[in-house]
């Protein structure tokens, strides 16, 4: 596996970063606290998400941002992969908003799916990744300080030996489960044997033969009685038919009698209706005579020469035309009156509006006179303010007259001093870190020296060639302290310069602001002065307009009076027309009554004629009904002659006897059928028990075969459990031997000292270091630098073991070293460089990532990446160094 590119937005101290990672050794260099380790954490976080960080998920989002995004592209086993994670931090807690892994074959979405797929690809989870390929800052001694059992669990998980133990436990669980099932099956088999024996003792076949004989006899008796019952049913049907025919004739006689009575009633009702029609005709004749008398009286009031309907209609048309003409004249006068009244109101309103506008003009002129006086006072005040601003500008410009910085150069001068101060402070931080490391190494060396041990190899002082090196360490500490004091003094000087530069920059900003204020005041004075004369002219114009409005209002009021007089004249004419219209309306009403009386008389004549026709029709209907009545009386007599009472009595006797026999036969048949059903049920029960016996015998045969197979399966699972345990022990021993060999090879490479003979790793993963004289040492007894080299050797040996495998190579992630020189002096750093070169060139590690602030590691880089942090924004950025040789030379100088 090889990282190809890491890109991030708003991740921890990075706003935006995009870095391409090539094969070989890549050194990520920068000062402490500049954000180097955050680059590696971004790669680790992209692979494993929240499992890869020690803090909360919201801590990966840049302070003040709502979300962050990390994209990692990597190559693995011949394919290219693209992994994207986005964290949203806008609610109560941070959540993963997007998690997508694009592979050559498929796309995986979701935190769990991606983490599961990454673990399958690399064959290690986040913890195994840290234990194998990622030596994190501050964890250089993790494997040394771990107990033997913890170290065994770590290495077993990395080498997948934990799977064998898991399989062994599964085989054990399977063996126990098979035994439990087998014992249960044996109990069931014993129970089946008992059931089969009990059923064989019941004599089921003899019971079945006896029951089948009894069923045959009962069935013959049922058939005999059913034949006799069928004969009785035929007799019952014949007698019933005779009785039904007799009943049908009786119903026909009853129906005829009803029809006769109904026809007699209809004849009587129709005759009564003819009498009522006759009375109605007489009443209509009387009503016609009364209408004729009322018509004669009404005609006398109309003065018509010819009292007929046509003359009435013609006179009505004349009166309607006269009434319409009067209504038209009334409407015309109403419109005129409304028009003149509206005109009077309009002229009155216009007069009031003009008077109001005149008053408004006078008030506006008064207000303008007051505002004009205020404007003259404002101009005087702003001229005084302009003098004050000129005086302040002159005072501030005097500060630049005696200095060595021009006004326009003040901001650039401040930024230049601030940049020098940032560089000086970074130098102080770097010296403090280096001095702390040297002091720590010196304290450990002095402690060993006080115990009579060599500060480098731990041997007795008398036998050690390295005792004098402690004086060199003290000299380096003194030089660093002197250099640190000088750096701090330079910081103080630059801080004073920065304070003066910031004061000058503020003065320049104040001058710019005052000059803007002066320009604004001058512009306002000019605007106010130019508006004074226009206001005076406006006041005179307003007063002239008010006088004109008053004159026009008087004219409007005179026009309103004239319009009101014309409206009163039109209303008088409307009253005269209304009186004449009322007279015409009364004449119309009398003539309309005459026309209505003519219509009523015609209606009476028509109704009398219709009633006479209806009375004649009712007489014809009664003649037809009398004919039908005679026919029905004749049919009734014929049916009464056909009734035979003796035959009816005989049919009733036969029906009674047949019904009684059928009831007795049904009762007997019910008993016999119940007996037959019980016998059949008993036969079914016996047959079921015989089938159950056969089923039990078949189940016993199958169960016996299952128990035999379970016995064989129990033996196989027991053998499988023993096989997994033996295989795990064998593989662990082979891994221990290989890892011990690789550890000795690596440690002998990085530790160029003859103090130790070899390192031993036993089957329980206990580590022991042997001196040349054969005395054993625990790894914890080594010096700080030796422990660091020992741990790095162990990590590299584990990496080699996993990469090379026991029986073939396996793809591995990049080897990542985060600040590996923390506990190393300059001599051991050189040995670390040899280890890195060995892993790249001899072991063949495709990609090694080293994060360090140590300048000595820069020379080992195939690619150099520099990380810097902006002191003002506290944000980090990365850049690739193209000319590594020149950078190494600059660092050496």
CSV table of N, CA, C and O in Angstrom, one decimal, residues 8 31 53 78 88 90 181 238 286 377 387 391 416 536 572 582 630 674 698 737 764 768 782 793 817 873:
chain,number,residue,atom,x,y,z
A,8,UNK,N,-7.1,18.3,2.5
A,8,UNK,CA,-8.0,18.6,3.7
A,8,UNK,C,-8.4,20.0,3.6
A,8,UNK,O,-7.7,20.9,3.1
A,31,UNK,N,8.9,23.4,12.6
A,31,UNK,CA,9.1,23.6,14.1
A,31,UNK,C,8.1,22.9,14.9
A,31,UNK,O,7.0,22.5,14.4
A,53,UNK,N,-8.6,8.7,16.3
A,53,UNK,CA,-8.3,9.9,17.1
A,53,UNK,C,-8.5,9.6,18.6
A,53,UNK,O,-9.4,8.9,18.9
A,78,UNK,N,-2.2,-3.2,-6.6
A,78,UNK,CA,-2.4,-3.0,-8.0
A,78,UNK,C,-3.6,-2.1,-8.3
A,78,UNK,O,-3.8,-1.8,-9.5
A,88,UNK,N,-19.5,17.3,10.0
A,88,UNK,CA,-20.3,18.5,10.2
A,88,UNK,C,-20.4,18.7,11.7
A,88,UNK,O,-20.7,17.9,12.5
A,90,UNK,N,-22.3,21.4,13.4
A,90,UNK,CA,-23.3,22.5,13.5
A,90,UNK,C,-24.4,22.2,14.5
A,90,UNK,O,-25.2,23.1,14.8
A,181,UNK,N,-26.7,-32.0,21.7
A,181,UNK,CA,-27.8,-32.5,20.8
A,181,UNK,C,-27.8,-34.0,20.8
A,181,UNK,O,-28.9,-34.6,20.8
A,238,UNK,N,-98.3,-37.9,-3.3
A,238,UNK,CA,-99.5,-38.0,-4.0
A,238,UNK,C,-100.7,-37.4,-3.3
A,238,UNK,O,-101.5,-36.6,-3.9
A,286,UNK,N,-123.3,29.7,-11.6
A,286,UNK,CA,-123.6,30.8,-10.6
A,286,UNK,C,-122.4,31.8,-10.6
A,286,UNK,O,-122.6,33.0,-10.6
A,377,UNK,N,-26.7,79.4,11.0
A,377,UNK,CA,-25.9,79.0,12.2
A,377,UNK,C,-25.1,77.8,12.0
A,377,UNK,O,-23.9,77.7,12.4
A,387,UNK,N,-11.5,74.5,11.1
A,387,UNK,CA,-10.3,75.1,11.7
A,387,UNK,C,-9.7,74.1,12.7
A,387,UNK,O,-8.4,73.9,12.7
A,391,UNK,N,-5.9,72.2,12.4
A,391,UNK,CA,-4.9,72.3,13.5
A,391,UNK,C,-4.4,70.9,13.9
A,391,UNK,O,-3.2,70.6,14.1
A,416,UNK,N,6.9,44.7,8.5
A,416,UNK,CA,8.3,44.2,8.4
A,416,UNK,C,8.8,43.9,9.8
A,416,UNK,O,9.4,42.8,10.0
A,536,UNK,N,-34.6,81.5,0.2
A,536,UNK,CA,-35.3,82.9,0.2
A,536,UNK,C,-36.2,83.0,-1.0
A,536,UNK,O,-37.4,83.5,-0.8
A,572,UNK,N,-88.8,70.9,-8.6
A,572,UNK,CA,-90.2,71.3,-8.6
A,572,UNK,C,-90.9,70.7,-9.8
A,572,UNK,O,-92.0,70.2,-9.7
A,582,UNK,N,-99.6,59.5,-11.3
A,582,UNK,CA,-100.5,58.8,-10.4
A,582,UNK,C,-101.9,58.6,-11.0
A,582,UNK,O,-102.5,57.6,-10.9
A,630,UNK,N,-120.8,-9.5,-14.6
A,630,UNK,CA,-121.6,-10.7,-15.0
A,630,UNK,C,-120.8,-11.9,-15.4
A,630,UNK,O,-121.1,-13.0,-15.0
A,674,UNK,N,-75.8,-43.0,13.7
A,674,UNK,CA,-74.9,-42.6,14.8
A,674,UNK,C,-74.0,-43.8,15.2
A,674,UNK,O,-72.8,-43.7,15.4
A,698,UNK,N,-40.5,-45.9,11.8
A,698,UNK,CA,-39.6,-45.1,10.8
A,698,UNK,C,-38.8,-44.1,11.5
A,698,UNK,O,-37.6,-43.9,11.2
A,737,UNK,N,10.6,-17.1,16.3
A,737,UNK,CA,12.0,-17.3,15.9
A,737,UNK,C,12.3,-16.3,14.7
A,737,UNK,O,13.5,-15.7,14.7
A,764,UNK,N,6.7,-16.7,25.0
A,764,UNK,CA,5.7,-15.8,25.6
A,764,UNK,C,5.9,-14.4,25.3
A,764,UNK,O,5.3,-13.5,26.0
A,768,UNK,N,14.6,-9.9,26.3
A,768,UNK,CA,15.8,-9.9,27.2
A,768,UNK,C,17.0,-9.5,26.3
A,768,UNK,O,17.2,-10.0,25.2
A,782,UNK,N,17.8,-0.1,29.7
A,782,UNK,CA,18.6,0.6,28.8
A,782,UNK,C,18.4,2.1,28.9
A,782,UNK,O,17.4,2.6,29.6
A,793,UNK,N,13.8,-0.6,16.4
A,793,UNK,CA,14.2,-1.8,15.8
A,793,UNK,C,13.1,-2.9,15.9
A,793,UNK,O,12.9,-3.6,14.9
A,817,UNK,N,6.9,7.3,10.9
A,817,UNK,CA,7.7,7.6,12.1
A,817,UNK,C,7.4,9.1,12.4
A,817,UNK,O,7.7,10.0,11.7
A,873,UNK,N,-2.6,34.2,12.3
A,873,UNK,CA,-3.8,33.5,12.1
A,873,UNK,C,-3.8,32.1,12.8
A,873,UNK,O,-4.9,31.5,12.9
